[in-house]
């Protein structure tokens, strides 16, 4: 009989969204007449269809697969076709960041790399994660039995965690604009993290999945827009939220060529090289038609079309934010992010507010406590929904008496 990796037994039994689904199902069972009245602003999934020019490119790629002369089998490197890596590199150029195509690896979404990157680091590393955080960072490290410590993101620091010079870490996870809080680091705040990482000879794993939602010039679109990042950071990005690829699956990871660590025998190890080695053994690349679609996202027409969708979600965020403003409810996010992170009214805890909102307004959100202890008393609403439903949900919330 095999033994099991018992670290799995220490994880939370259920993923947050399964608990939410259970609560909704129980509510519907008790109130069958309310079933169609429920408005879901919980799960962070997009709702707008993928841009036309992107779908055309996917179809064209699929057609090429059906013709002997243009058929494609395994990709040589599994790291993505040059045409897509060049397109991503050009995209970085458009906001003034120089990334070489050979520093980019294409993947099937940011979640895989965020979770899998831990493979190349020793289990004795101290991992620093902001609290609250996207659950993948914590879970993937606990699965390997690694020590995780937290940097507090709270109301006091605007949910933008600040490094503590008295605490050592080897790996640091940062997500900006943040899921769940919608808060985003400024250049100076990110510089403080980079300085901390360099002092500790640590590596920052930077999740930029929401960079396309940034509207303010004071917020960097990439950690590589900040000085020093090339010697201490890896960036992960995704087309999921940017271009509606949650069901299509494509993302990219940037590892600077000069990023290195020293092994126990004193040799210098390239992070890019060792991650390539890991991927070479465990990952065979993203399907060709999907990469064709992804490349179209970065074309002029693609950028124009995806910006329309992003604007649609940003308008929803404005509707949510202005309602909360009118009600005097405190929140972060919404400006550079599709998430609004609000303080539960009347001192309710996160699940109390969840139940209250479901029962009284038939609106579903995400309890902040599901993202870490500092999320208790907070609540996430997403702007990824349908416009009319978002307006209706906010009308109902405005009518609630707290
Ligand atoms: C949605 C999301 C991702 C993207 O995941 P994919 O696997 O690319 O769909 C990454 N990080 C965060 C914080 C997210 O919310």
Coordinates of C-alpha atoms in Angstrom, one line a residue, residues 15-167:
X15 CA -12.2 24.8 -1.7
X16 CA -14.0 28.0 -0.7
X17 CA -16.3 28.0 -3.7
X18 CA -17.6 24.5 -3.0
X19 CA -18.8 25.8 0.4
X20 CA -20.4 28.8 -1.2
X21 CA -22.2 26.5 -3.7
X22 CA -23.5 24.3 -0.9
X23 CA -24.9 27.4 0.9
X24 CA -26.7 28.5 -2.3
X25 CA -28.1 25.0 -2.9
X26 CA -29.5 24.9 0.6
X27 CA -31.0 28.3 0.2
X28 CA -32.7 27.3 -3.1
X29 CA -34.0 24.1 -1.5
X30 CA -35.7 26.1 1.2
X31 CA -36.8 28.9 -1.2
X32 CA -37.4 27.3 -4.6
X33 CA -39.3 30.4 -5.8
X34 CA -36.1 32.5 -5.4
X35 CA -34.0 30.3 -7.6
X36 CA -34.1 32.5 -10.7
X37 CA -33.8 35.7 -8.7
X38 CA -30.3 35.0 -7.4
X39 CA -27.5 37.2 -8.7
X40 CA -24.1 35.7 -8.5
X41 CA -21.2 38.2 -7.9
X42 CA -19.0 35.6 -6.2
X43 CA -16.8 33.5 -8.3
X44 CA -14.1 35.4 -10.2
X45 CA -15.0 34.2 -13.7
X46 CA -15.7 36.4 -16.7
X47 CA -19.0 36.5 -18.6
X48 CA -18.3 38.4 -21.8
X49 CA -17.6 36.3 -24.9
X50 CA -14.1 36.2 -26.4
X51 CA -13.3 38.9 -29.1
X52 CA -14.2 38.0 -32.7
X53 CA -10.7 38.4 -34.1
X54 CA -9.4 36.0 -31.5
X55 CA -11.9 33.3 -32.3
X56 CA -11.1 33.8 -36.0
X57 CA -7.5 33.1 -35.3
X58 CA -8.3 30.0 -33.2
X59 CA -10.4 28.7 -36.1
X60 CA -7.6 29.4 -38.6
X61 CA -5.2 27.6 -36.4
X62 CA -7.5 24.6 -36.1
X63 CA -7.9 24.5 -39.9
X64 CA -4.1 24.4 -40.3
X65 CA -4.1 21.3 -38.1
X66 CA -6.3 19.5 -40.6
X67 CA -4.0 20.0 -43.6
X68 CA -0.8 17.9 -44.0
X69 CA 1.4 20.8 -45.0
X70 CA 0.5 23.0 -42.0
X71 CA -0.2 20.3 -39.4
X72 CA 1.6 20.7 -36.1
X73 CA 2.5 18.0 -33.6
X74 CA 4.6 18.5 -30.5
X75 CA 6.1 21.8 -30.2
X76 CA 9.9 21.7 -30.0
X77 CA 10.4 23.5 -26.7
X78 CA 6.9 23.3 -25.2
X79 CA 7.5 26.9 -24.1
X80 CA 5.4 28.5 -26.8
X81 CA 5.7 29.4 -30.4
X82 CA 8.0 32.2 -31.3
X83 CA 5.2 34.2 -32.9
X84 CA 3.3 34.3 -29.5
X85 CA 6.4 35.0 -27.4
X86 CA 7.3 37.9 -29.8
X87 CA 3.7 39.2 -29.4
X88 CA 4.0 39.1 -25.6
X89 CA 7.3 40.8 -25.8
X90 CA 5.8 43.5 -28.0
X91 CA 3.0 43.9 -25.5
X92 CA 5.5 44.6 -22.7
X93 CA 7.1 47.1 -25.0
X94 CA 3.8 48.9 -25.3
X95 CA 4.0 50.0 -21.7
X96 CA 7.8 50.5 -21.7
X97 CA 9.1 47.3 -20.3
X98 CA 11.8 45.4 -22.1
X99 CA 11.4 41.6 -22.0
X100 CA 13.1 39.4 -24.4
X101 CA 11.0 36.7 -26.2
X102 CA 13.4 34.1 -24.8
X103 CA 12.5 35.1 -21.2
X104 CA 8.9 34.3 -21.8
X105 CA 7.3 30.8 -21.5
X106 CA 3.7 30.2 -22.6
X107 CA 1.5 28.1 -20.4
X108 CA -2.1 27.0 -20.0
X109 CA -2.9 29.7 -17.5
X110 CA -1.3 31.4 -14.5
X111 CA -2.7 29.0 -11.9
X112 CA -0.6 26.1 -13.2
X113 CA 2.7 28.0 -13.0
X114 CA 1.8 29.7 -9.7
X115 CA 1.2 26.2 -8.2
X116 CA 4.0 24.3 -10.0
X117 CA 6.9 26.8 -9.6
X118 CA 7.3 25.5 -6.1
X119 CA 8.8 22.3 -7.6
X120 CA 12.1 24.0 -8.3
X121 CA 12.6 25.4 -4.8
X122 CA 13.8 23.4 -1.8
X123 CA 11.2 22.4 0.9
X124 CA 13.3 24.2 3.5
X125 CA 12.5 27.7 2.1
X126 CA 10.5 30.2 4.2
X127 CA 7.6 31.3 2.1
X128 CA 6.0 34.8 2.7
X129 CA 2.5 35.3 1.5
X130 CA 0.3 38.3 1.9
X131 CA -2.9 37.8 4.0
X132 CA -5.5 37.8 2.5
X133 CA -4.4 36.0 -0.7
X134 CA -5.4 33.9 -3.7
X135 CA -5.6 30.4 -2.0
X136 CA -3.3 28.8 -4.7
X137 CA -0.1 30.3 -3.2
X138 CA -0.7 28.9 0.3
X139 CA -2.1 25.5 -0.8
X140 CA 0.7 24.7 -3.2
X141 CA 3.3 25.3 -0.6
X142 CA 1.5 23.5 2.2
X143 CA 1.2 20.5 -0.1
X144 CA 5.1 20.3 0.0
X145 CA 5.2 20.8 3.7
X146 CA 6.8 24.2 3.4
X147 CA 6.8 26.8 6.2
X148 CA 4.4 29.7 5.2
X149 CA 4.5 33.0 7.0
X150 CA 2.2 35.9 6.3
X151 CA 2.5 39.6 5.6
X152 CA -0.5 41.5 6.9
X153 CA -2.7 43.3 4.4
X154 CA -5.2 45.2 6.5
X155 CA -7.5 48.2 6.5
X156 CA -4.7 50.2 8.1
X157 CA -2.3 49.7 5.2
X158 CA -5.0 49.9 2.5
X159 CA -4.6 46.1 2.0
X160 CA -1.1 46.8 0.6
X161 CA 1.2 44.7 2.7
X162 CA 4.5 46.3 3.7
X163 CA 7.7 44.2 4.1
X164 CA 9.1 43.8 7.6
X165 CA 12.9 44.0 7.7
X166 CA 13.0 41.9 10.9
X167 CA 11.5 38.9 9.3

